[in-house]
CSV table of N, CA and C in Angstrom, one decimal:
chain,number,residue,atom,x,y,z
A,735,UNK,N,-17.3,-2.0,-13.4
A,735,UNK,CA,-16.4,-0.8,-13.5
A,735,UNK,C,-15.1,-1.2,-14.2
A,736,UNK,N,-14.7,-0.5,-15.2
A,736,UNK,CA,-13.4,-0.9,-15.8
A,736,UNK,C,-12.2,-0.7,-14.8
A,737,UNK,N,-11.2,-1.6,-14.9
A,737,UNK,CA,-10.1,-1.5,-14.0
A,737,UNK,C,-8.9,-1.0,-14.8
A,738,UNK,N,-8.0,-0.4,-14.1
A,738,UNK,CA,-6.7,0.1,-14.7
A,738,UNK,C,-5.6,-0.4,-13.8
A,739,UNK,N,-4.4,-0.5,-14.4
A,739,UNK,CA,-3.2,-0.9,-13.6
A,739,UNK,C,-2.3,0.3,-13.6
A,740,UNK,N,-1.8,0.7,-12.5
A,740,UNK,CA,-0.8,1.8,-12.3
A,740,UNK,C,0.5,1.2,-11.9
A,741,UNK,N,1.6,1.8,-12.3
A,741,UNK,CA,2.9,1.5,-11.8
A,741,UNK,C,3.4,2.6,-11.0
A,742,UNK,N,3.5,2.5,-9.7
A,742,UNK,CA,3.9,3.6,-8.8
A,742,UNK,C,5.0,3.1,-7.9
A,743,UNK,N,5.8,4.0,-7.5
A,743,UNK,CA,6.9,3.6,-6.5
A,743,UNK,C,6.3,3.5,-5.2
A,744,UNK,N,7.0,2.8,-4.3
A,744,UNK,CA,6.5,2.7,-2.9
A,744,UNK,C,6.3,4.0,-2.3
A,745,UNK,N,7.2,5.0,-2.5
A,745,UNK,CA,7.0,6.3,-2.0
A,745,UNK,C,5.7,7.0,-2.5
A,746,UNK,N,5.4,6.8,-3.8
A,746,UNK,CA,4.2,7.4,-4.3
A,746,UNK,C,2.9,6.8,-3.7
A,747,UNK,N,3.0,5.5,-3.5
A,747,UNK,CA,1.8,4.8,-2.9
A,747,UNK,C,1.7,5.3,-1.4
A,748,UNK,N,2.8,5.4,-0.7
A,748,UNK,CA,2.7,5.9,0.6
A,748,UNK,C,2.1,7.3,0.7
A,749,UNK,N,2.5,8.2,-0.3
A,749,UNK,CA,1.9,9.5,-0.3
A,749,UNK,C,0.4,9.5,-0.5
A,750,UNK,N,-0.1,8.6,-1.4
A,750,UNK,CA,-1.5,8.4,-1.6
A,750,UNK,C,-2.2,7.9,-0.3
A,751,UNK,N,-1.6,6.9,0.4
A,751,UNK,CA,-2.1,6.4,1.6
A,751,UNK,C,-2.2,7.5,2.7
A,752,UNK,N,-1.2,8.3,2.8
A,752,UNK,CA,-1.2,9.4,3.8
A,752,UNK,C,-2.3,10.4,3.5
A,753,UNK,N,-2.5,10.7,2.2
A,753,UNK,CA,-3.6,11.6,1.8
A,753,UNK,C,-5.0,11.0,2.1
A,754,UNK,N,-5.1,9.7,1.9
A,754,UNK,CA,-6.4,9.0,2.2
A,754,UNK,C,-6.7,8.9,3.7
A,755,UNK,N,-5.6,8.9,4.5
A,755,UNK,CA,-5.7,8.9,5.9
A,755,UNK,C,-6.4,10.1,6.4
A,756,UNK,N,-6.4,11.2,5.7
A,756,UNK,CA,-7.1,12.4,6.1
A,756,UNK,C,-8.6,12.5,5.7
A,757,UNK,N,-9.0,11.5,5.0
A,757,UNK,CA,-10.4,11.5,4.5
A,757,UNK,C,-11.2,10.6,5.5
A,758,UNK,N,-12.6,10.8,5.5
A,758,UNK,CA,-13.4,9.9,6.4
A,758,UNK,C,-13.2,8.5,6.1
A,759,UNK,N,-13.1,7.7,7.2
A,759,UNK,CA,-12.8,6.3,7.1
A,759,UNK,C,-13.8,5.5,6.2
A,760,UNK,N,-15.1,5.8,6.4
A,760,UNK,CA,-16.1,5.1,5.7
A,760,UNK,C,-16.0,5.3,4.2
A,761,UNK,N,-15.4,6.4,3.7
A,761,UNK,CA,-15.3,6.7,2.3
A,761,UNK,C,-14.1,6.0,1.7
A,762,UNK,N,-13.0,5.7,2.5
A,762,UNK,CA,-11.8,5.2,1.9
A,762,UNK,C,-11.3,3.9,2.4
A,763,UNK,N,-12.0,3.3,3.4
A,763,UNK,CA,-11.5,2.0,3.9
A,763,UNK,C,-11.4,0.9,2.9
A,764,UNK,N,-12.3,0.8,2.0
A,764,UNK,CA,-12.2,-0.3,1.0
A,764,UNK,C,-11.1,0.0,0.1
A,765,UNK,N,-10.9,1.2,-0.3
A,765,UNK,CA,-9.8,1.5,-1.2
A,765,UNK,C,-8.5,1.3,-0.6
A,766,UNK,N,-8.3,1.7,0.7
A,766,UNK,CA,-7.0,1.4,1.4
A,766,UNK,C,-6.8,-0.1,1.5
A,767,UNK,N,-7.8,-0.9,1.8
A,767,UNK,CA,-7.7,-2.3,1.9
A,767,UNK,C,-7.3,-2.9,0.6
A,768,UNK,N,-7.8,-2.4,-0.5
A,768,UNK,CA,-7.5,-2.9,-1.8
A,768,UNK,C,-6.0,-2.6,-2.2
A,769,UNK,N,-5.6,-1.4,-1.8
A,769,UNK,CA,-4.2,-1.0,-2.0
A,769,UNK,C,-3.3,-2.0,-1.3
A,770,UNK,N,-3.6,-2.2,0.0
A,770,UNK,CA,-2.8,-3.1,0.8
A,770,UNK,C,-2.8,-4.5,0.2
A,771,UNK,N,-3.9,-5.1,-0.2
A,771,UNK,CA,-4.0,-6.4,-0.7
A,771,UNK,C,-3.2,-6.6,-2.0
A,772,UNK,N,-3.2,-5.5,-2.8
A,772,UNK,CA,-2.4,-5.6,-4.1
A,772,UNK,C,-0.9,-5.3,-3.9
A,773,UNK,N,-0.6,-4.5,-2.9
A,773,UNK,CA,0.8,-4.1,-2.8
A,773,UNK,C,1.6,-5.1,-1.9
A,774,UNK,N,1.0,-5.6,-0.9
A,774,UNK,CA,1.8,-6.5,0.0
A,774,UNK,C,2.5,-7.6,-0.7
A,775,UNK,N,1.8,-8.4,-1.5
A,775,UNK,CA,2.5,-9.5,-2.2
A,775,UNK,C,3.7,-9.0,-3.1
A,776,UNK,N,3.5,-7.9,-3.7
A,776,UNK,CA,4.5,-7.3,-4.6
A,776,UNK,C,5.7,-6.9,-3.8
A,777,UNK,N,5.4,-6.3,-2.6
A,777,UNK,CA,6.5,-5.8,-1.7
A,777,UNK,C,7.3,-7.0,-1.2
A,778,UNK,N,6.6,-8.1,-0.8
A,778,UNK,CA,7.2,-9.3,-0.3
A,778,UNK,C,8.1,-9.9,-1.4
A,779,UNK,N,7.6,-10.0,-2.6
A,779,UNK,CA,8.3,-10.6,-3.7
A,779,UNK,C,9.6,-9.8,-4.0
A,780,UNK,N,9.5,-8.5,-4.1
A,780,UNK,CA,10.6,-7.7,-4.5
A,780,UNK,C,11.6,-7.5,-3.4
A,781,UNK,N,11.2,-7.8,-2.1
A,781,UNK,CA,12.1,-7.5,-1.0
A,781,UNK,C,12.5,-8.7,-0.2
A,782,UNK,N,12.2,-9.9,-0.7
A,782,UNK,CA,12.6,-11.0,0.1
A,782,UNK,C,14.1,-11.2,0.3
A,783,UNK,N,14.9,-10.7,-0.6
A,783,UNK,CA,16.3,-10.8,-0.4
A,783,UNK,C,16.9,-9.6,0.3
A,784,UNK,N,16.1,-8.5,0.4
A,784,UNK,CA,16.5,-7.3,1.1
A,784,UNK,C,16.1,-7.2,2.5
A,785,UNK,N,14.8,-7.6,2.8
A,785,UNK,CA,14.2,-7.4,4.1
A,785,UNK,C,13.3,-8.6,4.5
A,786,UNK,N,13.1,-8.7,5.7
A,786,UNK,CA,12.1,-9.7,6.2
A,786,UNK,C,10.7,-9.2,5.9
A,787,UNK,N,9.7,-10.1,5.8
A,787,UNK,CA,8.3,-9.7,5.6
A,787,UNK,C,7.8,-8.9,6.7
A,788,UNK,N,8.3,-9.1,8.0
A,788,UNK,CA,7.9,-8.3,9.1
A,788,UNK,C,8.3,-6.8,8.9
A,789,UNK,N,9.5,-6.6,8.4
A,789,UNK,CA,10.0,-5.3,8.2
A,789,UNK,C,9.2,-4.6,7.1
A,790,UNK,N,8.8,-5.3,6.1
A,790,UNK,CA,8.0,-4.8,5.0
A,790,UNK,C,6.7,-4.4,5.5
A,791,UNK,N,6.0,-5.2,6.3
A,791,UNK,CA,4.7,-4.9,6.9
A,791,UNK,C,4.9,-3.6,7.8
A,792,UNK,N,5.9,-3.5,8.5
A,792,UNK,CA,6.1,-2.4,9.4
A,792,UNK,C,6.3,-1.1,8.6
A,793,UNK,N,7.1,-1.1,7.5
A,793,UNK,CA,7.2,0.1,6.7
A,793,UNK,C,5.9,0.4,6.1
A,794,UNK,N,5.2,-0.5,5.5
A,794,UNK,CA,3.9,-0.3,4.9
A,794,UNK,C,2.9,0.3,5.9
A,795,UNK,N,2.9,-0.3,7.1
A,795,UNK,CA,1.9,0.1,8.1
A,795,UNK,C,2.2,1.5,8.6
A,796,UNK,N,3.5,1.9,8.6
A,796,UNK,CA,3.8,3.3,9.1
A,796,UNK,C,3.4,4.3,8.1
A,797,UNK,N,3.1,3.9,6.8
A,797,UNK,CA,2.7,4.9,5.8
A,797,UNK,C,1.2,5.3,6.0
A,798,UNK,N,0.5,4.5,6.7
A,798,UNK,CA,-1.0,4.9,6.8
A,798,UNK,C,-1.3,5.4,8.2
């Protein structure tokens, strides 16, 4: 399957995750996991000077 790269704000990703939360788990769990795997390192990299990694994980976890 061809892959694409999207540039979205954290707010936009959180909106997508909230929408996916309303879908059946079996249909979206792999997609949500992939979003987390790709986003978490980027969030840690961009926020190391602003927030602790624990705070980043908390903010991201609250979005789903």
